[in-house]
Structures are given as C-alpha cells and as structure tokens.
mmCIF file of C-alpha atoms in Angstrom:
data_model
loop_
_atom_site.group_PDB
_atom_site.id
_atom_site.type_symbol
_atom_site.label_atom_id
_atom_site.label_comp_id
_atom_site.label_asym_id
_atom_site.label_seq_id
_atom_site.Cartn_x
_atom_site.Cartn_y
_atom_site.Cartn_z
ATOM 1 C CA ASP A 1 -8.784 -60.930 48.760
ATOM 2 C CA ALA A 2 -9.929 -60.222 45.195
ATOM 3 C CA ILE A 3 -8.710 -56.613 45.368
ATOM 4 C CA ARG A 4 -5.313 -57.749 46.634
ATOM 5 C CA THR A 5 -5.055 -60.404 43.901
ATOM 6 C CA TRP A 6 -5.966 -58.058 41.053
ATOM 7 C CA TYR A 7 -3.616 -55.422 42.387
ATOM 8 C CA GLY A 8 -0.721 -57.874 42.252
ATOM 9 C CA LYS A 9 -1.452 -59.163 38.756
ATOM 10 C CA ASP A 10 -2.948 -56.342 36.693
ATOM 11 C CA PRO A 11 -1.048 -53.083 36.030
ATOM 12 C CA ASP A 12 -4.218 -51.404 34.733
ATOM 13 C CA PHE A 13 -5.994 -52.281 37.962
ATOM 14 C CA ARG A 14 -3.123 -50.836 40.017
ATOM 15 C CA ARG A 15 -3.363 -47.543 38.141
ATOM 16 C CA ASN A 16 -7.124 -47.363 38.650
ATOM 17 C CA CYS A 17 -7.450 -48.977 42.072
ATOM 18 C CA HIS A 18 -8.511 -45.772 43.822
ATOM 19 C CA ASP A 19 -11.354 -45.288 41.342
ATOM 20 C CA VAL A 20 -12.383 -48.933 41.681
ATOM 21 C CA MET A 21 -12.631 -48.493 45.437
ATOM 22 C CA HIS A 22 -14.845 -45.454 44.807
ATOM 23 C CA ILE A 23 -17.264 -47.810 43.033
ATOM 24 C CA VAL A 24 -17.056 -50.342 45.856
ATOM 25 C CA GLY A 25 -17.861 -47.563 48.316
ATOM 26 C CA VAL A 26 -20.911 -46.524 46.322
ATOM 27 C CA ALA A 27 -22.179 -50.117 46.340
ATOM 28 C CA ALA A 28 -21.497 -50.491 50.061
ATOM 29 C CA TYR A 29 -23.683 -47.504 50.846
ATOM 30 C CA THR A 30 -26.743 -49.518 49.797
ATOM 31 C CA GLU A 31 -26.042 -52.028 52.561
ATOM 32 C CA PHE A 32 -25.401 -49.271 55.086
ATOM 33 C CA ALA A 33 -28.624 -47.494 54.111
ATOM 34 C CA GLY A 34 -30.489 -50.710 54.848
ATOM 35 C CA GLY A 35 -29.327 -50.646 58.455
ATOM 36 C CA GLY A 36 -25.836 -52.090 58.170
ATOM 37 C CA PRO A 37 -23.009 -50.970 60.495
ATOM 38 C CA VAL A 38 -20.477 -48.233 59.861
ATOM 39 C CA THR A 39 -17.860 -49.798 57.613
ATOM 40 C CA ALA A 40 -14.506 -49.878 59.376
ATOM 41 C CA ARG A 41 -12.847 -52.970 57.912
ATOM 42 C CA ASP A 42 -9.160 -52.750 57.092
ATOM 43 C CA GLU A 43 -9.963 -53.365 53.421
ATOM 44 C CA ALA A 44 -11.789 -50.015 53.262
ATOM 45 C CA SER A 45 -8.376 -48.312 53.470
ATOM 46 C CA TYR A 46 -7.075 -49.906 50.275
ATOM 47 C CA CYS A 47 -5.835 -47.696 47.447
ATOM 48 C CA GLY A 48 -5.789 -44.333 49.151
ATOM 49 C CA TYR A 49 -9.136 -44.690 50.927
ATOM 50 C CA GLY A 50 -11.100 -44.438 47.689
ATOM 51 C CA PHE A 51 -13.842 -46.492 49.360
ATOM 52 C CA TYR A 52 -14.737 -43.677 51.741
ATOM 53 C CA HIS A 53 -14.738 -41.052 48.999
ATOM 54 C CA GLY A 54 -17.304 -43.057 47.023
ATOM 55 C CA PHE A 55 -19.347 -44.029 50.075
ATOM 56 C CA ILE A 56 -19.723 -40.469 51.340
ATOM 57 C CA GLU A 57 -20.477 -38.979 47.935
ATOM 58 C CA LYS A 58 -23.233 -41.571 47.398
ATOM 59 C CA MET A 59 -24.661 -40.906 50.858
ATOM 60 C CA LEU A 60 -25.010 -37.199 50.141
ATOM 61 C CA VAL A 61 -26.518 -37.805 46.709
ATOM 62 C CA GLU A 62 -29.118 -40.153 48.178
ATOM 63 C CA GLN A 63 -29.991 -37.974 51.156
ATOM 64 C CA GLY A 64 -30.176 -34.752 49.195
ATOM 65 C CA THR A 65 -28.182 -31.549 48.983
ATOM 66 C CA GLY A 66 -27.844 -29.883 52.353
ATOM 67 C CA GLN A 67 -28.547 -32.987 54.435
ATOM 68 C CA TYR A 68 -25.277 -33.274 56.347
ATOM 69 C CA LYS A 69 -26.345 -34.558 59.763
ATOM 70 C CA ASP A 70 -26.038 -38.276 58.970
ATOM 71 C CA VAL A 71 -22.873 -37.990 56.905
ATOM 72 C CA SER A 72 -21.211 -35.894 59.610
ATOM 73 C CA ALA A 73 -22.218 -38.481 62.215
ATOM 74 C CA TYR A 74 -20.797 -41.267 60.039
ATOM 75 C CA CYS A 75 -17.408 -39.569 59.759
ATOM 76 C CA ALA A 76 -17.444 -38.733 63.478
ATOM 77 C CA GLU A 77 -17.951 -42.397 64.327
ATOM 78 C CA LEU A 78 -15.022 -43.308 62.094
ATOM 79 C CA LYS A 79 -12.831 -40.954 64.151
ATOM 80 C CA VAL A 80 -13.391 -43.404 67.002
ATOM 81 C CA THR A 81 -13.495 -46.758 65.209
ATOM 82 C CA LYS A 82 -10.961 -46.073 62.416
ATOM 83 C CA PRO A 83 -9.187 -42.751 63.081
ATOM 84 C CA GLU A 84 -6.970 -42.884 59.984
ATOM 85 C CA ALA A 85 -10.085 -43.085 57.781
ATOM 86 C CA ALA A 86 -11.713 -39.958 59.204
ATOM 87 C CA GLY A 87 -9.729 -37.547 57.012
ATOM 88 C CA PRO A 88 -10.711 -39.310 53.761
ATOM 89 C CA CYS A 89 -14.293 -39.412 55.018
ATOM 90 C CA TYR A 90 -14.468 -35.636 55.495
ATOM 91 C CA HIS A 91 -12.579 -35.209 52.201
ATOM 92 C CA GLY A 92 -15.417 -37.102 50.533
ATOM 93 C CA ILE A 93 -17.920 -34.620 51.942
ATOM 94 C CA GLY A 94 -15.992 -31.791 50.280
ATOM 95 C CA HIS A 95 -16.078 -33.604 46.941
ATOM 96 C CA ALA A 96 -19.823 -34.060 47.156
ATOM 97 C CA VAL A 97 -20.407 -30.466 48.254
ATOM 98 C CA PHE A 98 -18.483 -29.076 45.285
ATOM 99 C CA ASP A 99 -20.162 -31.367 42.783
ATOM 100 C CA SER A 100 -23.616 -30.330 43.984
ATOM 101 C CA ILE A 101 -23.102 -26.556 43.642
ATOM 102 C CA ASP A 102 -25.975 -24.768 41.915
ATOM 103 C CA GLY A 103 -25.416 -24.077 38.237
ATOM 104 C CA SER A 104 -25.868 -20.341 38.762
ATOM 105 C CA LEU A 105 -22.345 -20.250 40.255
ATOM 106 C CA TRP A 106 -20.618 -22.300 37.570
ATOM 107 C CA GLY A 107 -17.727 -20.597 35.833
ATOM 108 C CA ASP A 108 -16.897 -18.460 38.880
ATOM 109 C CA ASP A 109 -14.288 -20.453 40.784
ATOM 110 C CA VAL A 110 -14.074 -17.908 43.615
ATOM 111 C CA ALA A 111 -17.822 -17.992 44.215
ATOM 112 C CA MET A 112 -17.935 -21.787 43.942
ATOM 113 C CA VAL A 113 -15.145 -22.256 46.472
ATOM 114 C CA GLY A 114 -16.627 -19.660 48.803
ATOM 115 C CA PHE A 115 -19.986 -21.421 48.773
ATOM 116 C CA ALA A 116 -18.452 -24.880 49.280
ATOM 117 C CA LEU A 117 -16.232 -23.808 52.183
ATOM 118 C CA ASP A 118 -19.208 -22.106 53.816
ATOM 119 C CA VAL A 119 -21.005 -25.455 53.665
ATOM 120 C CA CYS A 120 -18.000 -27.229 55.213
ATOM 121 C CA ARG A 121 -17.989 -24.721 58.055
ATOM 122 C CA ALA A 122 -21.742 -24.919 58.623
ATOM 123 C CA ALA A 123 -22.015 -28.705 58.416
ATOM 124 C CA LEU A 124 -19.021 -29.800 60.484
ATOM 125 C CA PRO A 125 -18.134 -29.182 64.137
ATOM 126 C CA GLY A 126 -14.426 -28.344 64.255
ATOM 127 C CA GLU A 127 -11.616 -26.821 62.211
ATOM 128 C CA TRP A 128 -9.817 -30.124 61.574
ATOM 129 C CA GLU A 129 -12.963 -31.610 60.063
ATOM 130 C CA ARG A 130 -13.721 -28.459 58.071
ATOM 131 C CA VAL A 131 -10.221 -28.282 56.613
ATOM 132 C CA ARG A 132 -10.405 -31.930 55.485
ATOM 133 C CA CYS A 133 -13.750 -31.132 53.895
ATOM 134 C CA GLY A 134 -11.999 -28.219 52.201
ATOM 135 C CA SER A 135 -9.343 -30.585 50.840
ATOM 136 C CA GLY A 136 -12.113 -32.413 48.992
ATOM 137 C CA VAL A 137 -13.463 -29.122 47.661
ATOM 138 C CA PHE A 138 -10.082 -28.174 46.204
ATOM 139 C CA ASN A 139 -9.465 -31.643 44.797
ATOM 140 C CA ALA A 140 -12.848 -31.530 43.064
ATOM 141 C CA LEU A 141 -12.073 -28.018 41.797
ATOM 142 C CA ALA A 142 -8.748 -29.169 40.326
ATOM 143 C CA ASN A 143 -10.538 -32.092 38.675
ATOM 144 C CA ALA A 144 -13.098 -29.684 37.213
ATOM 145 C CA TYR A 145 -10.378 -27.437 35.777
ATOM 146 C CA SER A 146 -8.697 -30.441 34.143
ATOM 147 C CA ALA A 147 -11.944 -31.906 32.804
ATOM 148 C CA ARG A 148 -13.194 -28.513 31.567
ATOM 149 C CA THR A 149 -16.435 -28.929 33.492
ATOM 150 C CA TYR A 150 -18.599 -26.398 35.369
ATOM 151 C CA GLY A 151 -17.353 -23.713 32.983
ATOM 152 C CA LEU A 152 -13.809 -23.973 34.366
ATOM 153 C CA SER A 153 -10.421 -24.742 32.830
ATOM 154 C CA PHE A 154 -6.717 -24.266 33.429
ATOM 155 C CA VAL A 155 -5.094 -21.600 31.228
ATOM 156 C CA GLU A 156 -1.390 -21.818 30.384
ATOM 157 C CA GLY A 157 0.519 -18.909 31.840
ATOM 158 C CA LYS A 158 -2.261 -18.173 34.340
ATOM 159 C CA PRO A 159 -2.059 -20.615 37.249
ATOM 160 C CA PRO A 160 -5.046 -20.324 39.614
ATOM 161 C CA SER A 161 -4.523 -17.457 42.050
ATOM 162 C CA LEU A 162 -7.459 -17.857 44.426
ATOM 163 C CA CYS A 163 -5.568 -19.783 47.143
ATOM 164 C CA GLY A 164 -4.111 -16.630 48.661
ATOM 165 C CA ASN A 165 -7.625 -15.372 49.305
ATOM 166 C CA VAL A 166 -9.073 -18.392 51.114
ATOM 167 C CA PRO A 167 -8.778 -18.651 54.918
ATOM 168 C CA LEU A 168 -5.240 -19.505 56.014
ATOM 169 C CA ALA A 169 -6.183 -22.923 57.392
ATOM 170 C CA TYR A 170 -7.281 -24.024 53.903
ATOM 171 C CA GLN A 171 -4.384 -22.618 51.884
ATOM 172 C CA ASP A 172 -2.063 -25.627 52.020
ATOM 173 C CA PHE A 173 -4.650 -27.983 50.548
ATOM 174 C CA CYS A 174 -5.676 -25.340 48.013
ATOM 175 C CA ASN A 175 -2.106 -24.872 46.774
ATOM 176 C CA MET A 176 -1.449 -28.601 46.881
ATOM 177 C CA GLU A 177 -4.417 -29.450 44.672
ATOM 178 C CA LEU A 178 -4.535 -26.488 42.301
ATOM 179 C CA GLY A 179 -0.788 -26.055 41.879
ATOM 180 C CA ASN A 180 -0.230 -29.699 41.101
ATOM 181 C CA GLY A 181 -3.363 -29.867 38.954
ATOM 182 C CA TYR A 182 -2.118 -26.943 36.871
ATOM 183 C CA ILE A 183 1.307 -28.529 36.378
ATOM 184 C CA ARG A 184 -0.162 -31.855 35.275
ATOM 185 C CA ASP A 185 -2.629 -30.194 32.927
ATOM 186 C CA MET A 186 0.166 -28.347 31.110
ATOM 187 C CA GLN A 187 1.850 -31.665 30.209
ATOM 188 C CA TRP A 188 5.327 -30.185 30.436
ATOM 189 C CA GLU A 189 8.610 -32.055 30.572
ATOM 190 C CA GLN A 190 9.761 -32.648 34.137
ATOM 191 C CA THR A 191 12.537 -30.051 33.907
ATOM 192 C CA ARG A 192 9.984 -27.345 33.167
ATOM 193 C CA GLU A 193 7.688 -28.653 35.895
ATOM 194 C CA MET A 194 10.473 -28.355 38.435
ATOM 195 C CA ASP A 195 11.391 -24.875 37.189
ATOM 196 C CA PHE A 196 7.785 -23.785 37.690
ATOM 197 C CA ILE A 197 7.741 -25.166 41.229
ATOM 198 C CA ARG A 198 11.003 -23.432 42.119
ATOM 199 C CA SER A 199 9.628 -20.153 40.746
ATOM 200 C CA ILE A 200 6.889 -20.047 43.406
ATOM 201 C CA GLU A 201 8.117 -17.339 45.767
ATOM 202 C CA ASP A 202 5.955 -18.029 48.812
ATOM 203 C CA SER A 203 7.657 -20.892 50.670
ATOM 204 C CA ALA A 204 4.471 -22.298 52.219
ATOM 205 C CA ALA A 205 2.703 -22.357 48.853
ATOM 206 C CA ARG A 206 5.745 -23.885 47.155
ATOM 207 C CA GLU A 207 6.060 -26.639 49.747
ATOM 208 C CA ALA A 208 2.362 -27.470 49.442
ATOM 209 C CA VAL A 209 2.688 -27.748 45.660
ATOM 210 C CA ILE A 210 5.739 -29.985 46.069
ATOM 211 C CA ILE A 211 3.804 -32.360 48.327
ATOM 212 C CA GLY A 212 0.987 -32.655 45.801
ATOM 213 C CA TYR A 213 3.360 -32.957 42.849
ATOM 214 C CA MET A 214 5.454 -35.725 44.377
ATOM 215 C CA ASP A 215 2.382 -37.630 45.549
ATOM 216 C CA THR A 216 1.091 -37.796 41.971
ATOM 217 C CA GLU A 217 4.581 -38.359 40.538
ATOM 218 C CA VAL A 218 4.719 -41.584 42.527
ATOM 219 C CA LYS A 219 1.308 -42.636 41.233
ATOM 220 C CA ARG A 220 2.253 -41.691 37.664
ATOM 221 C CA THR A 221 5.194 -44.110 37.755
ATOM 222 C CA ILE A 222 3.342 -46.884 39.591
ATOM 223 C CA ASP A 223 4.431 -49.598 37.138
ATOM 224 C CA ALA A 224 8.137 -48.918 37.657
ATOM 225 C CA ILE A 225 8.706 -47.235 41.010
ATOM 226 C CA ASP A 226 12.359 -46.213 41.357
ATOM 227 C CA VAL A 227 12.971 -45.213 44.970
ATOM 228 C CA GLY A 228 16.512 -44.084 44.163
ATOM 229 C CA SER A 229 15.228 -41.710 41.494
ATOM 230 C CA LEU A 230 12.697 -40.271 43.939
ATOM 231 C CA VAL A 231 15.428 -39.695 46.521
ATOM 232 C CA ARG A 232 17.573 -37.896 43.930
ATOM 233 C CA LEU A 233 14.646 -35.728 42.891
ATOM 234 C CA CYS A 234 14.014 -34.698 46.493
ATOM 235 C CA ASN A 235 17.676 -33.968 47.068
ATOM 236 C CA SER A 236 17.711 -31.729 43.973
ATOM 237 C CA PHE A 237 15.851 -29.064 45.950
ATOM 238 C CA SER A 238 18.107 -26.526 47.646
ATOM 239 C CA HIS A 239 15.885 -25.508 50.574
ATOM 240 C CA GLY A 240 15.447 -27.819 53.539
ATOM 241 C CA GLY A 241 11.722 -27.107 53.693
ATOM 242 C CA ASP A 242 11.347 -28.076 50.038
ATOM 243 C CA ILE A 243 13.211 -31.341 50.611
ATOM 244 C CA ARG A 244 11.031 -32.191 53.596
ATOM 245 C CA ALA A 245 7.924 -31.402 51.545
ATOM 246 C CA CYS A 246 9.217 -33.647 48.774
ATOM 247 C CA VAL A 247 9.817 -36.493 51.222
ATOM 248 C CA ALA A 248 6.326 -36.059 52.659
ATOM 249 C CA GLY A 249 4.790 -36.114 49.175
ATOM 250 C CA VAL A 250 6.650 -39.253 48.155
ATOM 251 C CA TYR A 251 5.685 -40.930 51.415
ATOM 252 C CA THR A 252 1.978 -40.247 50.968
ATOM 253 C CA GLY A 253 2.158 -41.316 47.332
ATOM 254 C CA LEU A 254 3.904 -44.594 48.131
ATOM 255 C CA LYS A 255 1.474 -45.294 50.935
ATOM 256 C CA GLY A 256 -1.437 -44.591 48.624
ATOM 257 C CA ILE A 257 -0.296 -47.022 45.918
ATOM 258 C CA GLY A 258 1.162 -49.659 48.233
ATOM 259 C CA GLU A 259 0.011 -53.250 47.945
ATOM 260 C CA PRO A 260 -3.329 -53.635 49.765
ATOM 261 C CA GLY A 261 -2.680 -54.739 53.312
ATOM 262 C CA LYS A 262 0.963 -53.656 53.074
ATOM 263 C CA GLU A 263 0.482 -49.974 52.265
ATOM 264 C CA HIS A 264 3.279 -48.746 54.510
ATOM 265 C CA ASP A 265 6.042 -51.148 53.414
ATOM 266 C CA LEU A 266 7.261 -49.319 50.302
ATOM 267 C CA ALA A 267 6.855 -45.928 51.981
ATOM 268 C CA GLN A 268 8.975 -47.011 54.929
ATOM 269 C CA SER A 269 11.637 -48.353 52.569
ATOM 270 C CA PHE A 270 11.833 -44.909 50.985
ATOM 271 C CA CYS A 271 12.065 -43.234 54.385
ATOM 272 C CA ARG A 272 14.970 -45.444 55.415
ATOM 273 C CA SER A 273 16.873 -44.305 52.324
ATOM 274 C CA MET A 274 16.705 -40.626 53.310
ATOM 275 C CA ASP A 275 19.133 -38.757 55.557
ATOM 276 C CA ASP A 276 18.137 -38.708 59.221
ATOM 277 C CA SER A 277 17.474 -34.965 59.062
ATOM 278 C CA TYR A 278 14.660 -35.513 56.548
ATOM 279 C CA ARG A 279 13.322 -38.840 57.764
ATOM 280 C CA VAL A 280 11.081 -37.026 60.237
ATOM 281 C CA ALA A 281 8.982 -35.796 57.309
ATOM 282 C CA CYS A 282 7.866 -39.375 56.756
ATOM 283 C CA ALA A 283 6.266 -39.420 60.176
ATOM 284 C CA ALA A 284 4.517 -36.087 59.632
ATOM 285 C CA ASP A 285 1.803 -37.407 57.312
ATOM 286 C CA THR A 286 -1.362 -35.870 58.735
ATOM 287 C CA ARG A 287 -3.492 -35.776 55.608
#
C-alpha cells in the first residue's frame, strides 16, 4: 500500500520507482535466505519488476560468482507460480553476470559480452531462459557505456556494432538496449533521434531499436503522458513493421510505469486508440 500511495503522490518517486523496487528486492532476499518462500506476491511486479532484478542480483552476490544452481531454481519456480515474472527474473541473472565479470576483460565489450552469454548458456536450461538472461547482459552493458564504467563508453558517430556478431536469438535485445542507450547518451533533439533510427538499414535491428526507444520515451515523459502524441509519433513511421514496433514499445513502457496494481490500464487505453491493424502489437509483448 505504501508503494501505491507514494506513486500516486510523488513525481520523483514515480520516476525512480523501478530503482526503489530494486532496493526492496535486495532487502527481501535476506528473508528468503533465512528460509522464506519464493516471493510471488502481486506487489513484486510493481514498477517494471524492479523487485526481481534486485532480488536476483543480491542472491548471486551473496552466493558467489558462478553459483547459479539456486538462482536458476528460483526463476524456474517463478515460471510456475508467477509466469509473467520469470522473464525479469532471468534478466536479473544477466545483470549480475555482467557486473561480476573479471577485471581482466574490462574495456573489451566483445569479450565481456561473449563471456557473459557463455555463462547464460551454461547456467540455464533452455533458449528462452538464456535469451532473457542475455537481455540483462545487454541492459547492463548499455548502462556501463552510459556511466563510463568498466572502461567502456559511447562515442558519438560510432554506435556499438557488436550486435550483428552475437547469436541471432540475442540480437533483438542487443539492438534494443545498445541502440536506445546510444541515442539517449547523445542527448540529441527528438528530430535527430528519429532521423538516426530511420537511418538503420536492417529492418530487424531498426524495429528493435524503436521498441527500446519508445519504451524509454514513455518513461522519460512520465509526469505528463500524452497518449495522442505517442500515437502521432508511431504513425510518423512509414513502414508497417516500424509502426508495430513503436506500438509495442509504447505498450511496454506504459505498462512499466502504470500505477501499481493497475499497470495495464494506461497501456490498454493507448492500444484502443490505435488502428485495428496495429492493435495486435499490443498483445505481442513477450519481454
């Protein structure tokens, strides 16, 4: 109830709710480590599942690098008790894997990603789980570029090019995270951001970047969400695939910042405002 109350009253809390839920997840791990049950309460889904990201990262820190049996079992149980939370759970593993990479690899993004994805593949049983783990790896990599940590940084005029060299199953999340991270780090005006997106020749890569961009565009404007403006922005794309990607990105963004307990309401309102031919993209959220 406190999270829901603060979310409704405090704009600063709304902007930082995901990070707050990270902290809650870290604290909750202490109870779990003492023999408590797997956390599957509805409240754990608040603010883009930040709870699970924090919980899983803390679990891996406490159990030690390379100890993935328990954390894998935890996420596997969530697939049964709270299926929609399983993806964020495996995403959290990817975060923790990347942030525990040995310093000898720092500064070499290709080597760092290769090592982290190898861990995802070795620690987890199936491709779906491994790809979600990979999504956390690429999100952590984008964060590292932006924060100038681990010897990494974005360079204007040189967007990261490693996504084309990772296994195909991981490329969408790679492009989504790194493409959007690069755009945000450049701090361009929106017109230039959109020009950059449209300049991406590979349609699959472009659509992945659009999803990531629109997801964060929603979160960037959290204090004054204008659904009509979002619809117009999506309709400004000329290719049907780009429009569908835009719709999907807005949907996930709206769901992620929705009022706790009512996460889908604003997203569904947006979907109803789209043409029928694109409304299907709202139901295709598999992240």
